[in-house]
Each structure stands twice: as C-alpha cells, then as structure tokens.
C-alpha cells in the first residue's frame, strides 16, 4: 500500500503548511517578461543591460547612484513538472526503503504542496526512453485523489534511457516552470544531455537523487557474480574488505561529481537516501537544497 | 644446500592444473544488484590502476601455489651440510655392558650413548648406511646396513642395556664382518665408556672412532662373595673394592635369608679392597647376601653404579645321594661306596632262587654287579661285568687284552691305567649313545653315555678278575663315574654365575618340568630334557623349581657381576685396540641435515591459513531480494 494512513496524514499536514512551503524558489533568478506585471513590490535586484528601463527605481538611483531594478510580485501560477524514473533499477530495497515507493511518496508530497499552493502540476513517468504515462496538467486540491490514484498505478520496469526520455518530454510544448527529476541516475548513457535540453527550453531544474543504503555500502563478500536486475549484465567481482571500501569511496565520488555538475548548470541537487524518512526529506532537506521554500 | 631428489621438482607441474582449475573456476555465487553501473566503473579503475590488485583478489590461488611449492621443495629433499662424526658406511658399536648403567650422567650412561647414536643417525648423509651392533653379553646386530633414518631410530630404541659384561671380541668380529661386507670406506664408531678388555681384541678394518661416555669414576663394588663348606659349618668370604679416586669407608652387611647376621665398616683406600671372612655359619641351606652402603646415609645411593653394591651366594647343605648296590657280595664295591662322601649306600641281595627284587623306593643310582633284575629301573645305572640286557649286547669273555687306551674325557681325569691289569673281559660294542672311555684292541672296557635321559656306564670286566681295586685309579674312576651318574645336585650352586653364563641343569629323572624364577620374578619354563638355562642376564638369585608328579623341590643359584672391568667405571680417555690407540672423535666429516620436515610443516601452516581465508570470504554471503509493493 503506497499511501497508507500515516503517509496520508503526513501529506495532509504538508498541504496545511503548503502556503509556507512553496515549490519553486525561482523568483529573482529568472528573467521573465511576465514578472512585474503586478503592482506589489517584491524585491530589488541589480540592473543588467537589457532590463526594462521602466522598472528602474530612479529614486534609489538618485540616492545611491547605482541602478536597481524594482521587482514586483508575480501573481501568476507556477508550472511544476515532476519527472519520475520508472526503470527496473528503481525497484530496489525493502519496505520503507524501496526506492520507487519512496520516489512516489516524494512525488505525492511535492504534488500535494504544488496543488495546495495553486500551481499547475504535471507528472511524467520516464521509462524505456519514452514517457509512457503522464498526469495533468492539474490544478487545485481537488486533483489530489486523482494524483494518488495515478501514482499508485505506476510500475517500475524495463531499462532507462534518461536522455531520450527527457528529450521526448521537452519537445512537447509545455509551460516553462520548474522541472523536478527524481531518479537513481543508474543509466549508462547519462542524464546530462536531457537535462540540458530542458534547461534550453527555459525550464528551471532540480534533481532528487534517490539511492538505497545498500547501494552505497553493499553488504557483499566473497567471489560473486553480480547481476544487474535492469540490464541482466553480469559482472564477476571478488569482494573483500578492500574492494568494499573502494566501492564506497567510488559511490561517494560519483555523487559528489554529479552534485558538482549540477551546480555548474544551475540545477539544484538533493541526495535522498531511502533510509531517511521521506517527509523529513520533503520538509527539511528540500528546503535546504532550495527546491521548496 | 643441496637437493637429494631433484626429480621431485617435476611435481611443480601440478601448478598447471591448479591454475587451470582456477581459471575455469569458481562457480561464483550469483547475486542480484540494482545496478552494476558503479561496479563496472570501479573495476575499470582498479584494473587500470593496480595490477597487483588482481593478485590480491587471487589470494587463495597464491596460497595454494605456495603450499604446492613448499611440498614440491620438500619432496626434492633439500639438505644442509653439517659436520658429523662419521659418514659413508658407518658401523656403530653401542656398549650395553653393566657399567653403562652408571648414573654419573643423567639419566644414565646408556641413555647418553643412545643420544649420541641418535645424533649420528640425524647427521647421516643420504647415501650413508649404518649398522647398529649392541655390545652385550652376546652381541646383537640391531640393524644392518640401513639407510632409512626412521628405521634406524626404531632399531636404536629397541636397544636395552644389560647387567653383564660385554662380549667385545664377538662384537668386534661382527663389526669387522659388517665392515668387510660394506662397499667403500667403512667407519666403525665405538660408543662406550671404554671398559674394553686391555688386550686380546682383534684389529678392526677401516677407520675406528671412539665417542666416550661418562664423567666420573665414583663406584664401590662387592668384588667377591664365596662360600666354602668346612667341618663346623660353611665359611663365607666377602670382598669390597674401592674404584673411586678417594679413600672411602663403607658398611658391608651380610644377610642370611634376609636376616642381618653381620656388618662391618671397612675403610678402603683409593683403588684398594678389603675383605671379611665369617666362619662356622649354620649348616643350613639358604641365600647369603652382601650389601654395601654408606655408613652415614644407609638409604642413599652409595655410588654411580648400584648393580655391584649387592651380591648373593647360595649354600646347599649336601644331601646324601642314595645308591643301591645289587650284588652277590662284592667287598671292593661295598667298601668303596662306604668311603665316598655324601653317599648313602644300600645293598640288595638276590633271593634264594637267584631272582633279584629291587626295592620300590627310588634311588639316585643303581649299581648292578654281575646280576640284573627282570626289569631294569628307569634311572641312572652302573653295570659291572653285566650280562646282555635290553640296553646293550654283551658277548663272550676273552683274555687277550692288549694295547689299552684311556680316552681323554672328564670321567677319566686323573685316572692312571698304566699299572692296571685285567685277566678277563667280555666282548661288546660301544652303543651309539655312549663313549668308550677305556678301550683295548678287542673292544671297550669302560663306556658311559646317556640315552632317554638315563645316564648309563658299564665296566665290561669283573673287578675280581683284575687288579684295578688295588690301584689308585679305582676310587678316582668310580668317584668320577658316580658323580656323573648321580650328581649331588641338579647343578653346582656353590659357585655363582656371571651374567649371561649358561647354567647346566641335571634334574632327577622323575622331574617333569623346571620353572625358573628370575630376580625380577619372570618365570622361565624348561622341559625335563632341557639341561641348559641361558637367561641369566639379571643379577640376583634365581629359584629353580623342579616339578615332578607328586613333589616340588626348589634349588637356588646366584648371578653376580664380579667383574673388575665393569665395576671400574672410570671413563677411558682413549681406547687401545690392537696396537693403536683411538682418541675421542671430533665432528670432522660432512653429514647432511634434511630440511623437508620444516617445509612440510610450513605447507601445513599455509594450508591452515588458506582455510581461514576461504572461510572468511564465505561467511558474509548475501542474496539480493526483490521487493514487491
């Protein structure tokens, strides 16, 4: 049961605090032509060439002799796209730590927040290089049960090709907004090209990297043949303490490289190990990473 | 370092199957993981970065190859060159005589000698053979020309020290024989305290080396203990000798049947001896024992060699021999029997009709003078002028008695026949079981022999038809014959035996079995027709039990060391063999010490390590599980 009672209770609490927790911390960082069309003052920022001179705060300029642009509150709703990795490798872990369940609960949480704060929510499942099923766009809390039903019906199977799936998602006409990719990134061809394509379409992007604890520190020993559940690729490994240690270091280095890569491209990155409670990730870790606020 | 069987290295080829198996290998346990993405990256790094990582992964293979290498090298038998006393064909003469019981080196000289021989065996090179001879009373070849060290060690462990003197001449003869039959140069190693006879030893072929054993000469001994019958009871003579280098005072105690009858303190100067004589002892059969002890500490061991601190002597009060004379009346014989000592004569006369009745009581000896009973008794017999009988045929009388010869024999000792004249004798053939003692041209005059356990002697002439009874030869011949036919005792107990000396036993004819108990209470059973006993290797007194149908009789005899050569335990610095002196040997030859045992041990250790590593890897196994929602 994906959304059992305790999960639902936590989701309800999230919707109550949704006015304070808001997906998409993108204001002031994205130059939108629509921004500032309202009259409510929001913030200042430095002038950059090409800005509309009509928004320049001349009073400040007279006082400080430096140009500042006056930002006004945008009242328009935000488009939130959640892309969920539905490959076989996500079907891993036991109980609460099952990656795909965990990812769906995160999706549900994010979706609930988005719907409660009046944003437009779309969800896509990335599987076998395409996006076989989508949810939305939907708006308003009335869509919550539909969202849960949709998530419950998803299954993780088959190989992933994140690049292909992301490209396919990006070439359809969408409202620009915030794209949140939830994946374990176990894809041999990488995900960078697909994300770059999304960014090129004017989307903001965030990456939630879901990993099970035994993927970071596998409790394995002896002479083994490891079989990839997704690709059925077999790999002979003779494991002893040294090899395990090196694997741990390798996994850590991979995560750090991914994080660095994301930062360079302006993608918010969050590592979510399934041993952490998902609601804690939603309330604390995502805020810390700047994905919600 | 050298390898004795280099062909063993061919077994190194066994590494190939191990490697092959390792490559084919290893049914790896299949484990499902969510992705091999990171593993592939990791292994790509590893293989690029550190080739030796591969080796580390193959730790088990390396350990297995190490085990193989250790075993292969062990089979090639590496050996170190070490100095040794002897090499080539080695003949070891191990002294097993009484003096080797001395405890001046712990635990005893013999164990010390055994240790030396073991060292010789260990230092034996591969192509060297060793012969082990134990020089005891009757020398014994423990093992002959053996190259296998473990077999040699087993043979060495079988060697036991004796309580007697060593038959060095026979041992030397054995050693010489072994040396001559060996190929190449033979080295004879004598492991001894040097108590070898000073002369009379044959020269040995090959090189002779000497390993001296022993440190001190601390020994006192009873060197004599003897009994002599006398008019008023037996006399005892005991002598104690001091072989130490210092003056000593000792307590010499005499026991009769375990009761102390006399004790004297003797002050003995270094190298001298002192004696004790006791006279007018009770005329009873029994065992006399002489003991030496320290006057201050009677319970403590007196010296390094305790074997010769006790001695035994047996006194057998003479029991008269019962002799039955069957005769029509012969004054010469009757007077003779009456005059011989320790004889109780009886006479039987024929009845009026000429038939002879023999009393039912058993006699030690029957003498038939001219007449015979209807049935000869089953006992020792002396015939004088007999007619034909079941034992031998007697022919007609003859008078031409010429060229009389006396044969050299114990029975004719001191018999002077030169003045004896015989008028008439009877013709007879010497029976095959008998020896003619006195013969003329025509035939035997006197013969004696033994058949079916019966001792039989015959004079083939009438005493009254000769002047023999008037000659000095008469009592001597009859005394000899009667002592032979009816010996006073089954054996001569008054003289003690030396260890290993053979005891001759002449049991009474009714004895069916003889059981001899040694000082350590080992029983030896002899049948009645065995008349020698050879197991006299222990010092002390032996009980000889004669079992007949309805009676048991015991006699005793003693075995004492009484050997100055053995009691003088001073280790000799060099040996005198033939005309040359042999000095103590030093390690000068090149021997070998094999190392394969260490390598085999190493292989075992690595095997244990390999087992540990294997199990450590198997303990944490893991199976990935699929989780369904």
Coordinates of C-alpha atoms in Angstrom, one line a residue, chain A:
Chain A
X1 CA 0.0 0.0 0.0
X2 CA 1.7 3.1 -1.2
X3 CA -0.4 5.6 0.6
X4 CA -1.2 4.1 3.9
X5 CA -2.8 6.0 6.7
X6 CA 0.4 7.5 8.2
X7 CA 1.5 8.6 4.7
X8 CA -1.8 10.3 4.1
X9 CA -1.7 12.0 7.4
X10 CA 1.7 13.4 6.6
X11 CA 0.5 14.6 3.2
X12 CA -2.4 16.4 4.8
X13 CA 0.0 18.2 7.2
X14 CA 2.0 19.2 4.1
X15 CA -1.0 20.7 2.4
X16 CA -1.7 22.7 5.6
X17 CA 1.7 24.2 5.6
X18 CA 1.8 24.5 1.8
X19 CA 1.2 28.2 2.0
X20 CA 4.6 28.4 3.6
X21 CA 6.1 25.6 1.7
X22 CA 6.1 26.5 -1.9
X23 CA 7.7 24.7 -4.8
X24 CA 9.9 26.7 -7.0
X25 CA 12.3 29.2 -5.4
X26 CA 12.8 30.8 -8.7
X27 CA 11.9 34.4 -8.2
X28 CA 14.7 36.9 -8.8
X29 CA 16.7 34.4 -10.7
X30 CA 14.7 34.0 -13.8
X31 CA 14.1 37.0 -16.1
X32 CA 10.5 36.6 -17.0
X33 CA 8.7 39.0 -19.2
X34 CA 5.7 38.4 -17.2
X35 CA 7.3 39.3 -14.0
X36 CA 6.5 42.6 -12.5
X37 CA 3.2 43.0 -14.2
X38 CA 1.5 43.2 -10.8
X39 CA 1.8 46.2 -8.6
X40 CA 3.0 44.5 -5.4
X41 CA 6.6 45.2 -4.6
X42 CA 8.7 42.2 -4.1
X43 CA 12.4 42.9 -4.1
X44 CA 15.3 44.7 -5.7
X45 CA 18.0 43.4 -7.9
X46 CA 21.0 44.7 -9.8
X47 CA 20.4 46.2 -13.2
X48 CA 21.7 44.2 -16.1
X49 CA 21.9 45.5 -19.6
X50 CA 18.7 44.7 -21.5
X51 CA 16.4 45.2 -18.5
X52 CA 13.4 47.3 -19.0
X53 CA 14.3 50.8 -18.0
X54 CA 10.8 51.5 -16.9
X55 CA 11.4 49.2 -14.0
X56 CA 14.5 51.1 -12.8
X57 CA 14.0 52.7 -9.4
X58 CA 15.1 56.2 -10.1
X59 CA 14.8 57.2 -6.5
X60 CA 17.3 54.7 -5.4
X61 CA 19.5 55.6 -8.4
X62 CA 19.4 59.3 -7.3
X63 CA 20.3 58.4 -3.8
X64 CA 22.9 55.7 -4.4
X65 CA 24.0 56.4 -7.9
X66 CA 23.6 52.7 -8.7
X67 CA 20.9 51.2 -10.9
X68 CA 18.5 48.8 -9.2
X69 CA 15.6 47.1 -10.8
X70 CA 12.4 47.0 -8.8
X71 CA 10.9 43.6 -8.7
X72 CA 7.2 43.2 -8.3
X73 CA 5.4 40.1 -7.0
X74 CA 4.3 37.8 -9.7
X75 CA 0.9 36.5 -9.0
X76 CA 0.9 34.1 -11.8
X77 CA 0.8 30.4 -11.0
X78 CA 4.0 28.3 -11.5
X79 CA 4.2 25.2 -13.7
X80 CA 5.7 22.3 -11.8
X81 CA 6.8 19.2 -13.8
X82 CA 7.8 16.2 -11.8
X83 CA 9.6 13.5 -13.9
X84 CA 9.8 10.1 -12.2
X85 CA 12.3 7.5 -13.2
X86 CA 10.4 4.3 -13.7
X87 CA 13.2 1.9 -14.6
X88 CA 13.8 -1.6 -13.2
X89 CA 16.7 -0.4 -11.1
X90 CA 14.3 1.8 -9.0
X91 CA 12.5 -1.4 -8.0
X92 CA 15.1 -2.0 -5.2
X93 CA 15.2 -2.0 -1.5
X94 CA 12.9 -3.4 1.1
X95 CA 9.9 -2.0 2.9
X96 CA 10.2 1.7 3.6
X97 CA 13.5 1.8 1.8
X98 CA 12.1 0.7 -1.5
X99 CA 13.3 3.3 -4.0
X100 CA 10.3 3.5 -6.3
X101 CA 7.9 3.7 -3.4
X102 CA 10.0 6.3 -1.8
X103 CA 10.2 8.3 -5.1
X104 CA 6.4 8.1 -5.5
X105 CA 5.8 9.3 -1.9
X106 CA 8.2 12.2 -2.6
X107 CA 6.2 12.9 -5.8
X108 CA 3.0 12.8 -3.9
X109 CA 4.3 15.2 -1.3
X110 CA 5.7 17.6 -3.9
X111 CA 2.5 17.3 -5.9
X112 CA 0.3 17.9 -2.8
X113 CA 2.3 21.1 -2.0
X114 CA 2.1 22.3 -5.5
X115 CA -1.6 21.7 -5.8
X116 CA -2.3 23.3 -2.4
X117 CA -0.4 26.5 -3.4
X118 CA -2.2 26.8 -6.6
X119 CA 0.5 25.8 -9.0
X120 CA -0.1 23.8 -12.2
X121 CA 1.2 20.2 -11.7
X122 CA 2.3 17.8 -14.4
X123 CA 3.9 14.4 -13.8
X124 CA 5.7 12.2 -16.3
X125 CA 7.0 8.6 -15.9
X126 CA 10.3 8.0 -17.6
X127 CA 10.6 4.5 -18.9
X128 CA 12.4 2.7 -21.8
X129 CA 13.5 6.1 -23.4
X130 CA 9.9 7.5 -23.6
X131 CA 7.3 9.0 -21.4
X132 CA 4.5 6.4 -21.5
X133 CA 2.2 7.9 -19.0
X134 CA 1.6 11.5 -17.8
X135 CA -0.5 13.2 -15.2
X136 CA -2.0 16.6 -15.6
X137 CA -1.6 19.4 -16.0
X138 CA -3.8 19.7 -13.0
X139 CA -4.6 22.5 -10.6
X140 CA -6.3 22.8 -7.2
X141 CA -6.6 20.5 -4.2
X142 CA -9.5 18.7 -5.8
X143 CA -7.0 16.9 -8.0
X144 CA -5.2 15.3 -5.0
X145 CA -7.1 11.9 -5.1
X146 CA -6.6 11.7 -8.8
X147 CA -2.9 12.3 -8.2
X148 CA -2.7 9.5 -5.6
X149 CA -4.6 7.1 -7.9
X150 CA -2.2 7.9 -10.7
X151 CA 0.9 7.3 -8.6
X152 CA -0.5 4.0 -7.2
X153 CA -0.9 2.7 -10.7
X154 CA 2.7 3.2 -11.7
X155 CA 5.2 0.4 -12.0
X156 CA 8.9 0.4 -12.4
X157 CA 10.2 -1.9 -15.1
X158 CA 12.5 -2.0 -18.1
X159 CA 15.6 -0.2 -19.0
X160 CA 16.0 3.5 -18.7
X161 CA 17.4 5.9 -21.1
X162 CA 17.1 9.2 -19.2
X163 CA 18.4 11.3 -22.1
X164 CA 15.9 10.0 -24.6
X165 CA 13.0 10.3 -22.1
X166 CA 13.9 13.8 -21.1
X167 CA 14.2 14.9 -24.7
X168 CA 10.9 13.5 -25.6
X169 CA 9.3 15.3 -22.6
X170 CA 11.0 18.5 -23.6
X171 CA 10.0 18.6 -27.2
X172 CA 6.3 18.7 -26.5
X173 CA 5.1 22.2 -25.9
X174 CA 5.0 22.9 -22.2
X175 CA 4.7 25.9 -19.9
X176 CA 8.1 26.9 -18.7
X177 CA 8.4 26.3 -15.0
X178 CA 10.2 24.0 -12.5
X179 CA 11.2 20.5 -13.6
X180 CA 12.0 18.1 -10.7
X181 CA 13.7 14.9 -11.8
X182 CA 13.5 12.0 -9.3
X183 CA 15.9 9.2 -10.3
X184 CA 18.7 7.0 -9.2
X185 CA 20.7 8.0 -12.2
X186 CA 21.8 4.4 -12.9
X187 CA 21.8 5.0 -16.6
X188 CA 24.9 4.1 -18.6
X189 CA 24.4 7.0 -21.1
X190 CA 24.0 9.7 -18.5
X191 CA 21.3 12.2 -18.0
X192 CA 23.1 15.5 -18.6
X193 CA 22.2 15.9 -22.3
X194 CA 18.5 15.5 -21.5
X195 CA 18.5 18.0 -18.6
X196 CA 20.4 20.5 -20.7
X197 CA 17.7 20.2 -23.3
X198 CA 15.1 21.0 -20.7
X199 CA 17.1 23.9 -19.5
X200 CA 17.4 25.2 -23.0
X201 CA 13.6 25.2 -23.2
X202 CA 13.6 27.8 -20.4
X203 CA 12.8 25.4 -17.5
X204 CA 14.3 25.6 -14.1
X205 CA 15.5 22.2 -13.0
X206 CA 16.1 20.3 -9.8
X207 CA 17.4 16.8 -9.3
X208 CA 16.4 14.4 -6.4
X209 CA 18.9 11.6 -6.4
X210 CA 17.2 8.6 -4.8
X211 CA 19.6 5.8 -3.6
X212 CA 19.1 2.8 -1.3
X213 CA 21.7 2.4 1.6
X214 CA 22.9 -0.9 0.3
X215 CA 23.8 0.7 -3.0
X216 CA 26.2 3.0 -1.2
X217 CA 27.6 0.3 1.1
X218 CA 26.8 -3.2 -0.3
X219 CA 26.8 -5.9 2.3
X220 CA 28.6 -8.4 0.0
X221 CA 31.6 -10.6 0.4
X222 CA 33.2 -13.5 -1.4
X223 CA 33.6 -14.4 -5.0
X224 CA 30.4 -13.2 -6.6
X225 CA 28.8 -12.7 -9.9
X226 CA 26.8 -9.6 -9.7
X227 CA 23.7 -9.5 -12.0
X228 CA 22.2 -6.2 -12.9
X229 CA 18.4 -6.5 -12.4
X230 CA 17.8 -3.9 -15.1
X231 CA 20.2 -4.9 -17.9
X232 CA 21.0 -8.5 -16.8
X233 CA 24.6 -7.6 -17.2
X234 CA 26.8 -9.9 -15.2
X235 CA 29.9 -8.8 -13.5
X236 CA 32.4 -11.0 -11.7
X237 CA 33.7 -9.5 -8.5
X238 CA 35.9 -10.9 -5.8
X239 CA 35.0 -9.0 -2.7
X240 CA 37.0 -8.4 0.3
X241 CA 37.2 -5.6 2.8
X242 CA 39.4 -3.5 0.5
X243 CA 37.2 -3.8 -2.5
X244 CA 34.2 -2.9 -0.5
X245 CA 35.9 0.2 0.8
X246 CA 36.9 1.2 -2.6
X247 CA 33.3 0.8 -3.8
X248 CA 32.1 3.1 -1.0
X249 CA 34.6 5.7 -2.0
X250 CA 33.7 5.3 -5.6
X251 CA 30.0 5.8 -4.9
X252 CA 30.7 8.8 -2.8
X253 CA 32.9 10.3 -5.6
X254 CA 30.2 9.7 -8.1
X255 CA 27.6 11.5 -6.0
X256 CA 30.0 14.4 -5.5
X257 CA 30.7 14.6 -9.2
X258 CA 27.0 14.6 -10.0
X259 CA 26.4 17.4 -7.4
X260 CA 29.2 19.5 -8.8
X261 CA 28.0 19.0 -12.4
X262 CA 24.5 20.1 -11.3
X263 CA 25.8 23.2 -9.6
X264 CA 27.6 24.2 -12.7
X265 CA 24.5 24.0 -14.7
X266 CA 22.4 25.8 -12.1
X267 CA 20.5 22.6 -11.2
X268 CA 19.5 22.2 -7.6
X269 CA 20.7 18.8 -6.4
X270 CA 19.5 16.7 -3.5
X271 CA 20.7 13.4 -2.5
X272 CA 17.9 11.4 -0.9
X273 CA 18.9 8.1 0.7
X274 CA 15.9 5.9 1.3
X275 CA 16.9 5.4 4.9
X276 CA 15.8 9.0 5.6
X277 CA 12.1 9.4 6.2
X278 CA 10.6 10.8 3.0
X279 CA 8.6 13.5 4.8
X280 CA 11.7 14.8 6.5
X281 CA 13.3 15.0 3.1
X282 CA 10.4 17.0 1.9
X283 CA 10.2 19.4 4.8
X284 CA 13.8 19.9 5.7
X285 CA 16.2 18.6 3.1
X286 CA 14.4 20.0 0.1
X287 CA 14.2 23.4 1.7
X288 CA 17.8 23.2 2.5
X289 CA 18.5 22.4 -1.1
X290 CA 16.3 25.2 -2.3
X291 CA 13.8 23.1 -4.1
X292 CA 10.9 24.2 -2.0
X293 CA 10.7 27.1 0.3

